Coordinates of C-alpha atoms in Angstrom, one line a residue:
Chain A
M1 CA 0.0 0.0 0.0
T2 CA 2.7 2.4 1.0
E3 CA 4.8 1.4 -2.0
L4 CA 1.9 2.2 -4.3
N5 CA 1.4 5.6 -2.8
S6 CA 5.0 6.6 -3.2
K7 CA 5.0 5.4 -6.8
N8 CA 1.9 7.5 -7.4
S9 CA 3.4 10.6 -5.9
N10 CA 6.6 10.0 -7.9
F11 CA 4.5 9.9 -11.0
R12 CA 2.8 13.1 -10.1
L13 CA 6.1 14.7 -9.4
I14 CA 7.4 13.7 -12.9
I15 CA 4.3 15.1 -14.6
L16 CA 4.6 18.3 -12.6
A17 CA 8.3 18.6 -13.5
M18 CA 7.5 18.0 -17.2
F19 CA 4.8 20.6 -17.1
V20 CA 7.0 23.2 -15.4
G21 CA 9.7 22.3 -18.0
I22 CA 7.5 22.9 -21.0
I23 CA 6.1 26.2 -19.5
S24 CA 9.6 27.5 -18.8
A25 CA 10.8 26.5 -22.3
V26 CA 7.9 28.4 -23.9
A27 CA 8.5 31.3 -21.7
G28 CA 12.2 31.2 -22.3
I29 CA 11.9 31.1 -26.1
S30 CA 9.3 33.8 -26.0
L31 CA 11.6 36.1 -24.0
W32 CA 14.5 35.3 -26.2
K33 CA 12.5 36.0 -29.3
V34 CA 11.2 39.4 -28.0
M35 CA 14.8 40.5 -27.3
Q36 CA 16.2 39.4 -30.6
G37 CA 17.0 42.0 -33.1
P38 CA 14.8 42.8 -36.1
P39 CA 15.5 42.0 -39.8
Q40 CA 18.0 44.5 -41.2
P41 CA 17.2 47.2 -43.7
S42 CA 19.8 48.6 -46.1
D43 CA 22.7 49.7 -44.1
A44 CA 24.1 52.3 -46.6
A45 CA 25.2 55.4 -44.7
L46 CA 24.1 57.7 -47.6
M47 CA 20.4 57.9 -48.5
V48 CA 20.3 59.2 -52.0
L49 CA 17.2 61.1 -53.2
P50 CA 15.5 59.6 -56.3
E51 CA 15.9 63.0 -58.0
P52 CA 18.4 65.7 -56.8
R53 CA 16.3 68.4 -55.0
V54 CA 16.8 71.8 -56.6
I55 CA 17.2 74.6 -54.1
A56 CA 16.2 78.2 -54.5
D57 CA 19.0 80.8 -54.3
F58 CA 19.9 82.3 -50.9
A59 CA 22.0 85.1 -49.5
L60 CA 24.2 84.1 -46.6
V61 CA 27.7 85.1 -45.6
D62 CA 30.8 83.0 -45.1
D63 CA 33.3 83.2 -42.3
E64 CA 35.3 85.9 -44.1
G65 CA 32.2 88.0 -44.2
A66 CA 31.9 87.5 -48.0
P67 CA 28.5 86.8 -49.6
F68 CA 27.7 83.1 -49.8
S69 CA 24.9 82.0 -52.2
L70 CA 23.9 79.0 -54.3
D71 CA 26.7 79.9 -56.7
N72 CA 29.2 78.9 -54.0
L73 CA 27.9 75.4 -54.1
R74 CA 28.3 75.1 -57.8
G75 CA 31.3 73.4 -59.4
R76 CA 32.1 70.9 -56.6
W77 CA 30.5 68.6 -54.1
S78 CA 29.7 69.9 -50.7
L79 CA 28.9 68.4 -47.3
M80 CA 26.6 70.6 -45.3
F81 CA 25.9 70.5 -41.6
F82 CA 23.7 72.8 -39.6
G83 CA 24.3 73.8 -36.0
Y84 CA 25.7 76.5 -33.8
T85 CA 29.0 77.1 -32.0
H86 CA 27.5 77.1 -28.5
C87 CA 26.3 73.6 -29.2
P88 CA 27.4 71.4 -26.2
D89 CA 27.8 68.0 -27.8
V90 CA 26.3 67.2 -31.2
C91 CA 28.0 69.9 -33.3
P92 CA 31.6 69.3 -32.0
S93 CA 31.3 65.6 -32.4
T94 CA 29.8 65.9 -35.9
L95 CA 32.5 68.4 -36.9
Y96 CA 35.1 65.9 -35.6
D97 CA 33.4 63.2 -37.8
L98 CA 33.5 65.6 -40.7
K99 CA 37.2 66.1 -40.2
L100 CA 37.8 62.3 -40.2
I101 CA 35.6 62.1 -43.4
Q102 CA 37.6 64.8 -45.1
E103 CA 40.9 63.1 -44.2
K104 CA 39.7 59.7 -45.3
F105 CA 38.2 61.2 -48.5
D106 CA 41.5 62.9 -49.2
Q107 CA 43.4 59.6 -48.8
L108 CA 41.0 57.9 -51.1
N109 CA 41.0 60.6 -53.7
G110 CA 44.5 62.1 -53.7
D111 CA 44.4 65.1 -55.9
A112 CA 40.7 65.2 -56.3
A113 CA 40.5 66.2 -52.6
S114 CA 39.8 69.8 -53.5
S115 CA 36.5 68.7 -55.2
L116 CA 34.9 68.5 -51.8
Q117 CA 34.0 71.4 -49.5
V118 CA 32.7 71.1 -46.0
L119 CA 30.3 73.7 -44.8
F120 CA 29.1 74.4 -41.2
V121 CA 26.0 76.5 -41.3
S122 CA 25.1 78.3 -38.1
V123 CA 21.4 78.8 -37.5
D124 CA 22.2 81.0 -34.5
P125 CA 23.4 84.3 -36.2
E126 CA 22.6 86.2 -33.0
R127 CA 25.6 84.7 -31.3
D128 CA 27.7 83.4 -34.2
S129 CA 29.6 86.1 -36.1
P130 CA 31.7 85.3 -39.1
E131 CA 34.8 85.8 -37.1
Q132 CA 33.6 83.4 -34.4
L133 CA 32.6 80.8 -36.9
K134 CA 36.0 81.0 -38.6
Q135 CA 37.8 80.4 -35.4
Y136 CA 35.4 77.6 -34.5
V137 CA 35.5 75.6 -37.8
S138 CA 39.3 76.0 -38.3
Y139 CA 39.8 74.4 -34.9
F140 CA 38.4 71.2 -36.5
H141 CA 39.9 71.5 -40.0
P142 CA 41.6 74.5 -41.7
G143 CA 39.7 73.7 -44.9
F144 CA 36.2 73.9 -43.4
T145 CA 34.0 77.0 -44.1
G146 CA 31.6 78.5 -41.7
V147 CA 28.4 80.1 -43.1
T148 CA 25.5 82.0 -41.5
G149 CA 23.1 84.8 -42.3
P150 CA 19.8 86.3 -41.2
Q151 CA 16.9 84.1 -40.1
E152 CA 14.8 85.3 -43.2
Q153 CA 17.4 83.5 -45.3
L154 CA 18.1 80.5 -43.1
A155 CA 14.4 79.6 -42.7
P156 CA 13.5 78.9 -46.4
L157 CA 16.9 77.2 -47.0
T158 CA 16.6 74.8 -44.1
M159 CA 13.0 74.1 -45.0
Q160 CA 13.9 73.1 -48.5
L161 CA 16.7 71.0 -47.2
G162 CA 14.6 69.2 -44.6
I163 CA 16.6 70.6 -41.7
A164 CA 14.6 71.5 -38.6
Y165 CA 15.7 73.8 -35.8
R166 CA 14.2 75.6 -33.0
I167 CA 15.8 78.3 -30.9
D168 CA 14.8 78.4 -27.3
E169 CA 13.0 81.5 -26.2
H170 CA 15.3 83.9 -24.5
E171 CA 15.6 87.6 -23.6
A172 CA 17.2 89.7 -26.3
G173 CA 21.0 89.8 -25.7
S174 CA 20.9 86.9 -23.2
P175 CA 23.8 84.5 -24.0
Q176 CA 22.2 81.5 -22.4
Y177 CA 19.9 79.5 -24.6
N178 CA 19.8 76.2 -26.5
V179 CA 19.1 75.4 -30.1
D180 CA 17.5 72.1 -31.1
H181 CA 18.5 71.1 -34.6
S182 CA 18.6 68.2 -37.1
V183 CA 21.9 66.4 -37.1
S184 CA 21.8 64.9 -40.6
I185 CA 24.8 65.7 -42.9
L186 CA 23.7 66.8 -46.4
L187 CA 25.5 66.0 -49.6
M188 CA 25.0 68.7 -52.3
D189 CA 26.0 68.0 -55.9
P190 CA 28.1 70.4 -58.1
Q191 CA 24.8 72.0 -59.4
G192 CA 24.0 73.0 -55.9
S193 CA 21.1 70.5 -55.6
L194 CA 20.5 68.2 -52.6
H195 CA 21.9 64.8 -53.7
G196 CA 21.5 62.8 -50.6
V197 CA 21.5 62.7 -46.8
F198 CA 23.7 61.0 -44.2
P199 CA 21.4 60.5 -41.2
A200 CA 23.0 60.0 -37.8
P201 CA 24.7 58.1 -36.4
H202 CA 27.7 59.0 -38.5
D203 CA 30.4 56.4 -39.2
A204 CA 33.2 58.4 -40.7
D205 CA 35.0 55.4 -42.4
K206 CA 31.8 54.2 -44.1
M207 CA 30.7 57.7 -45.0
A208 CA 34.0 58.5 -46.6
G209 CA 33.9 55.3 -48.7
E210 CA 30.3 55.9 -49.9
L211 CA 31.1 59.6 -50.5
A212 CA 34.0 58.7 -52.8
A213 CA 31.8 56.2 -54.6
A214 CA 28.9 58.7 -55.0
I215 CA 31.2 61.4 -56.3
N216 CA 33.3 59.3 -58.7
Chain B
M1 CA 3.5 44.5 -15.9
G2 CA 6.7 44.7 -17.9
L3 CA 7.4 41.0 -17.6
I4 CA 3.9 40.0 -18.4
E5 CA 3.9 42.2 -21.5
K6 CA 7.2 40.7 -22.6
L7 CA 5.9 37.2 -22.1
L8 CA 2.7 37.9 -23.9
S9 CA 4.4 39.5 -26.8
G10 CA 7.2 37.0 -26.8
F11 CA 4.7 34.2 -27.0
Q12 CA 3.3 35.8 -30.2
Y13 CA 6.6 35.0 -32.0
L14 CA 5.8 31.3 -31.7
L15 CA 2.3 31.4 -33.2
P16 CA 1.6 30.4 -36.8
H17 CA 0.5 34.0 -37.7
H18 CA -0.5 33.4 -41.2
L19 CA -2.4 30.2 -40.6
L20 CA -4.4 31.9 -37.8
S21 CA -5.1 34.8 -40.1
R22 CA -6.3 32.6 -42.9
L23 CA -8.7 30.8 -40.5
V24 CA -10.1 34.1 -39.5
Y25 CA -10.3 35.2 -43.1
A26 CA -12.4 32.1 -43.9
F27 CA -14.5 32.6 -40.8
M28 CA -15.3 36.2 -41.8
R29 CA -16.6 35.1 -45.2
I30 CA -19.2 32.6 -44.2
R31 CA -22.3 33.4 -46.1
L32 CA -24.8 31.1 -44.4
A33 CA -27.4 33.6 -43.2
P34 CA -28.0 32.4 -39.6
V35 CA -24.3 32.1 -39.0
K36 CA -23.2 35.4 -40.4
N37 CA -26.1 37.3 -39.0
T38 CA -25.2 36.0 -35.5
Q39 CA -21.6 36.8 -36.1
I40 CA -22.4 40.4 -37.0
A41 CA -24.9 40.9 -34.2
L42 CA -22.7 39.3 -31.5
I43 CA -19.2 40.5 -32.4
G44 CA -20.6 43.9 -33.4
S45 CA -22.1 44.4 -30.0
M46 CA -19.1 42.9 -28.2
V47 CA -16.7 45.4 -29.7
G48 CA -19.1 48.3 -29.5
V49 CA -19.9 49.2 -33.0
E50 CA -21.7 52.5 -33.6
W51 CA -24.6 50.9 -35.5
A52 CA -26.3 54.2 -36.3
E53 CA -23.4 55.4 -38.4
A54 CA -23.6 52.6 -41.0
K55 CA -25.2 53.1 -44.4
I56 CA -26.8 49.7 -44.3
Q57 CA -28.9 49.4 -41.2
N58 CA -30.3 45.9 -41.6
I59 CA -27.8 43.2 -40.6
S60 CA -29.2 40.6 -43.0
E61 CA -28.2 42.8 -46.0
F62 CA -24.5 42.3 -45.4
E63 CA -23.1 39.5 -47.6
N64 CA -20.9 38.2 -44.8
F65 CA -19.2 39.4 -41.7
N66 CA -16.4 41.0 -43.7
A67 CA -18.9 43.1 -45.6
F68 CA -20.1 44.4 -42.3
F69 CA -16.6 44.9 -41.0
T70 CA -15.6 47.0 -44.0
R71 CA -19.1 48.7 -44.0
E72 CA -19.6 52.0 -45.7
L73 CA -20.9 54.8 -43.5
A74 CA -24.0 56.9 -44.1
N75 CA -23.5 60.1 -46.0
G76 CA -22.2 63.0 -43.9
M77 CA -20.8 60.8 -41.1
R78 CA -17.2 61.7 -41.7
P79 CA -16.9 65.3 -42.9
I80 CA -13.6 66.2 -44.4
D81 CA -11.8 69.1 -42.8
P82 CA -12.6 72.1 -45.0
D83 CA -9.2 73.9 -44.8
P84 CA -7.7 73.4 -48.3
L85 CA -4.2 73.3 -46.8
S86 CA -5.0 70.7 -44.1
F87 CA -4.0 67.1 -44.3
I88 CA -6.4 64.7 -42.6
S89 CA -6.6 61.5 -40.7
P90 CA -6.9 58.7 -43.2
S91 CA -8.9 56.5 -40.9
D92 CA -10.8 56.1 -37.7
G93 CA -8.7 55.0 -34.7
R94 CA -6.4 56.3 -32.1
I95 CA -3.1 58.0 -32.4
S96 CA -0.3 55.5 -31.6
E97 CA 2.5 58.0 -32.0
C98 CA 2.9 61.1 -34.2
G99 CA 5.4 64.0 -34.7
R100 CA 8.7 64.7 -36.4
I101 CA 10.9 61.9 -37.8
T102 CA 14.3 62.2 -36.2
N103 CA 16.9 61.6 -39.0
D104 CA 15.6 58.4 -40.5
R105 CA 14.1 57.1 -37.2
I106 CA 10.3 56.9 -36.6
L107 CA 9.0 56.7 -33.1
Q108 CA 7.1 53.4 -32.5
A109 CA 6.6 53.7 -28.7
K110 CA 8.6 55.1 -25.9
G111 CA 12.2 53.9 -26.3
H112 CA 11.6 52.2 -29.6
H113 CA 12.3 53.6 -33.0
Y114 CA 12.4 52.0 -36.5
S115 CA 13.9 53.3 -39.7
I116 CA 12.1 54.8 -42.7
R117 CA 14.1 52.4 -44.9
S118 CA 12.9 49.3 -43.1
L119 CA 9.3 50.5 -43.2
L120 CA 9.4 51.3 -46.9
A121 CA 11.5 48.3 -47.9
N122 CA 14.5 50.4 -48.9
D123 CA 12.4 52.3 -51.5
P124 CA 14.6 55.2 -52.9
L125 CA 11.9 57.7 -51.8
S126 CA 12.9 56.9 -48.2
A127 CA 15.4 59.8 -48.3
E128 CA 12.6 62.3 -48.9
F129 CA 11.1 61.6 -45.5
I130 CA 14.3 62.2 -43.4
N131 CA 13.4 64.7 -40.7
G132 CA 9.8 64.7 -42.0
F133 CA 6.5 64.0 -40.3
F134 CA 4.7 60.9 -39.4
H135 CA 1.3 59.9 -38.0
T136 CA 0.6 56.3 -36.8
I137 CA -3.0 55.5 -36.3
Y138 CA -4.2 52.3 -34.7
L139 CA -7.7 51.0 -35.7
A140 CA -9.7 49.0 -33.2
P141 CA -12.2 46.3 -34.3
R142 CA -15.2 48.5 -33.8
D143 CA -13.8 51.3 -36.1
Y144 CA -14.7 52.2 -39.6
H145 CA -12.2 50.2 -41.7
R146 CA -11.8 52.1 -44.9
V147 CA -8.7 54.2 -45.4
H148 CA -8.9 57.5 -47.2
M149 CA -6.4 60.0 -48.8
P150 CA -4.9 62.5 -46.3
I151 CA -4.3 64.9 -49.2
A152 CA -4.8 64.6 -53.0
G153 CA -2.2 62.5 -54.7
K154 CA -1.2 60.6 -57.8
L155 CA -0.2 57.0 -57.2
Q156 CA 3.5 56.2 -58.1
R157 CA 4.2 52.8 -56.6
M158 CA 2.7 50.2 -54.4
I159 CA 5.0 47.8 -52.5
H160 CA 3.7 44.7 -50.8
V161 CA 6.1 43.7 -48.1
P162 CA 5.4 40.2 -46.7
G163 CA 6.1 39.8 -43.1
R164 CA 4.9 38.6 -39.8
L165 CA 1.6 39.4 -38.2
F166 CA 2.1 40.5 -34.7
S167 CA -0.8 42.0 -32.8
V168 CA -0.6 45.8 -33.0
A169 CA -2.3 46.2 -29.6
P170 CA -0.5 48.8 -27.5
Y171 CA 1.3 46.3 -25.3
T172 CA 2.9 44.6 -28.4
V173 CA 3.8 48.0 -29.9
R174 CA 5.6 48.7 -26.6
Q175 CA 7.5 45.4 -26.6
V176 CA 8.3 44.1 -30.1
P177 CA 11.1 46.2 -31.6
D178 CA 10.6 47.3 -35.2
L179 CA 7.0 46.0 -35.1
F180 CA 5.7 48.0 -38.0
A181 CA 8.8 47.1 -40.1
R182 CA 8.3 43.4 -39.4
N183 CA 4.6 43.0 -40.0
E184 CA 3.2 42.4 -43.4
R185 CA 2.4 45.7 -45.0
V186 CA 1.2 47.5 -48.2
V187 CA 3.2 50.7 -48.9
S188 CA 1.6 53.2 -51.3
L189 CA 3.7 56.1 -52.5
F190 CA 2.0 59.2 -54.0
E191 CA 3.2 62.3 -55.7
T192 CA 1.3 65.3 -54.3
T193 CA 1.5 69.1 -54.8
H194 CA 3.7 69.1 -51.6
G195 CA 6.1 66.3 -52.7
P196 CA 5.9 62.6 -52.0
M197 CA 3.6 61.0 -49.5
A198 CA 3.7 57.5 -48.1
V199 CA 0.6 55.7 -46.8
V200 CA 1.4 52.4 -45.2
L201 CA -1.2 49.8 -44.3
V202 CA 0.2 47.5 -41.7
G203 CA -1.3 44.0 -41.2
A204 CA -1.7 42.5 -37.8
M205 CA -2.5 39.3 -35.9
L206 CA -5.6 37.7 -37.4
V207 CA -5.7 40.6 -39.9
S208 CA -3.8 39.9 -43.0
S209 CA -6.2 41.1 -45.6
M210 CA -5.6 44.5 -47.1
E211 CA -6.9 45.9 -50.3
T212 CA -6.5 49.1 -52.3
V213 CA -9.0 50.7 -54.7
W214 CA -6.7 50.4 -57.7
S215 CA -5.6 46.8 -57.3
G216 CA -8.3 45.0 -55.2
V217 CA -7.1 42.6 -52.5
V218 CA -3.3 42.8 -52.2
T219 CA -3.0 40.2 -49.5
P220 CA -3.6 37.3 -49.1
P221 CA -1.9 35.5 -50.8
R222 CA 1.0 36.2 -48.5
G223 CA 3.9 35.7 -50.9
R224 CA 7.5 35.5 -49.8
K225 CA 9.1 38.2 -51.9
I226 CA 8.7 42.0 -51.7
V227 CA 6.7 43.0 -54.8
H228 CA 7.3 46.5 -56.2
G229 CA 4.5 47.7 -58.5
D230 CA 5.0 50.7 -60.7
W231 CA 1.6 52.5 -61.1
S232 CA 3.0 55.9 -62.2
R233 CA 1.7 55.5 -65.8
R234 CA -1.8 54.4 -64.8
D235 CA -3.0 57.9 -63.9
I236 CA -4.5 57.0 -60.6
N237 CA -5.4 60.4 -59.1
L238 CA -7.2 60.4 -55.8
K239 CA -8.8 63.4 -54.1
K240 CA -8.3 64.3 -50.5
G241 CA -10.7 62.2 -48.5
E242 CA -11.3 59.7 -51.3
E243 CA -11.2 56.1 -50.3
M244 CA -7.8 54.5 -51.1
G245 CA -8.1 51.1 -49.5
R246 CA -9.4 49.1 -46.7
F247 CA -8.5 46.6 -44.0
N248 CA -10.6 43.5 -44.0
M249 CA -10.0 43.7 -40.3
G250 CA -8.3 46.2 -37.9
S251 CA -4.7 47.4 -37.8
T252 CA -2.5 50.4 -38.3
V253 CA -2.1 53.1 -40.9
I254 CA 1.1 55.2 -41.0
V255 CA 1.3 58.4 -43.0
L256 CA 4.7 60.0 -43.9
L257 CA 5.2 63.5 -45.3
P258 CA 8.5 65.2 -46.2
P259 CA 9.9 67.9 -44.0
G260 CA 9.3 70.7 -46.4
A261 CA 5.6 69.9 -46.9
V262 CA 4.3 70.6 -43.5
S263 CA 4.0 73.9 -41.6
S264 CA 2.4 72.6 -38.4
I265 CA 0.8 69.5 -36.9
E266 CA -2.0 69.3 -34.4
P267 CA -0.7 68.6 -30.8
Y268 CA -2.1 65.1 -30.6
E269 CA -0.8 62.6 -28.1
S270 CA -0.8 58.8 -27.9
S271 CA -4.3 57.3 -27.7
D272 CA -6.1 60.4 -28.8
V273 CA -9.2 59.3 -30.7
M274 CA -9.2 60.1 -34.4
V275 CA -12.0 60.1 -37.0
M276 CA -11.4 59.9 -40.7
G277 CA -11.4 63.4 -42.1
Q278 CA -10.2 65.1 -39.0
K279 CA -7.3 67.6 -39.4
L280 CA -3.9 66.2 -38.6
G281 CA -1.9 69.3 -39.6
R282 CA -1.4 72.0 -42.1
L283 CA 0.7 72.0 -45.3
R284 CA 2.8 74.9 -46.4

């Protein structure tokens, strides 16, 4: 009698163990699946527009105080990045990426290096004078050009290029305010049209390679 | 809560999504009058359908449950926002998320983003929507299931992207990464006066049947390959508010507009109720 009982309870224990086992297996696989990565989209760094986007002329100034318009984009390829010199993190790190890209691009291209210009456009003309821009961009690379201009000129240009920015409200003359802005790097073709966009995050090696391929 | 959500959504990975969906598909097309009339009355009441809005008021006039599910509404039930520069909600439902696209990343739920390229199956137009605007609208079973044009447009391409069929209930949207870029979907790309526009119909658990007015039922069959259809020479011009497609059961619609097209969007938040024709924002 006692033997039978113990057999019975052993049997129950086995069933219970199996049941717990199956449940944990299903739960385990479920958790593992939900944590697994998704299928990968194209991993190209450069997103090329189906048709280059033609941009209306604009009147800005470069870091020497000289006029800077659509004409200054013509005749060579340009990388454009929008930001401001008081930017705490994104702008310095992106300009550093641009410096690496310029160097890698120069290595890949040798003499053709001059066919690329790198532009940093400040959307904060209230604080960023041409002189200040010059000092700021040369710190990253002597070949970089700073550009800025009045908001009436910046607004339509950034709108056409798909660059968003918002300047925090502040008292006139107050030096303390932030600017939110898009961090995409734009590639302009030698006609001055938008050819493609490098969305963040920016991998300098990859970008330089794809840039060289796009230009050549 | 977090663990339960993870378990529930994780469990969904193991289900035979398409088989379940096909069973429901068949179930929704039973024509036998007593069966389909009971289905309509029972399920309709369960999910809380607004009976008074429907054009057909007599249950027995619907051919099957699906005809009821994709029912037309009575005239005047969904007025189109009169502002000529507005763009409107393509469907009934609730806002899942909406706002600005950051780079090429679209917000799915707090902490989860997916890329434009994965949603649009690497279509070259993806680049046009960088830093643009998106609205994700989740349809519940009770909702009106036809999808209409947010603004007028000419059809360029339709892409059928086969995929899985996770539930699009809010808990799964919070838990399954890249959900909208994994589920089966039908991407329609239009040319408009304000540049390109993408309207994406995303399938969901038990809901794999989507159709468009120009091509009829796109799915099922499910297929295994991405199918790119060029419709640009077919002159399919649809007006704002005109029907463009329908879900033969509930799911999610995603509208993408390029950054230069939009001057402002309405300050909607997650789970705000939308009706088709309601203003989502204003074009430039």
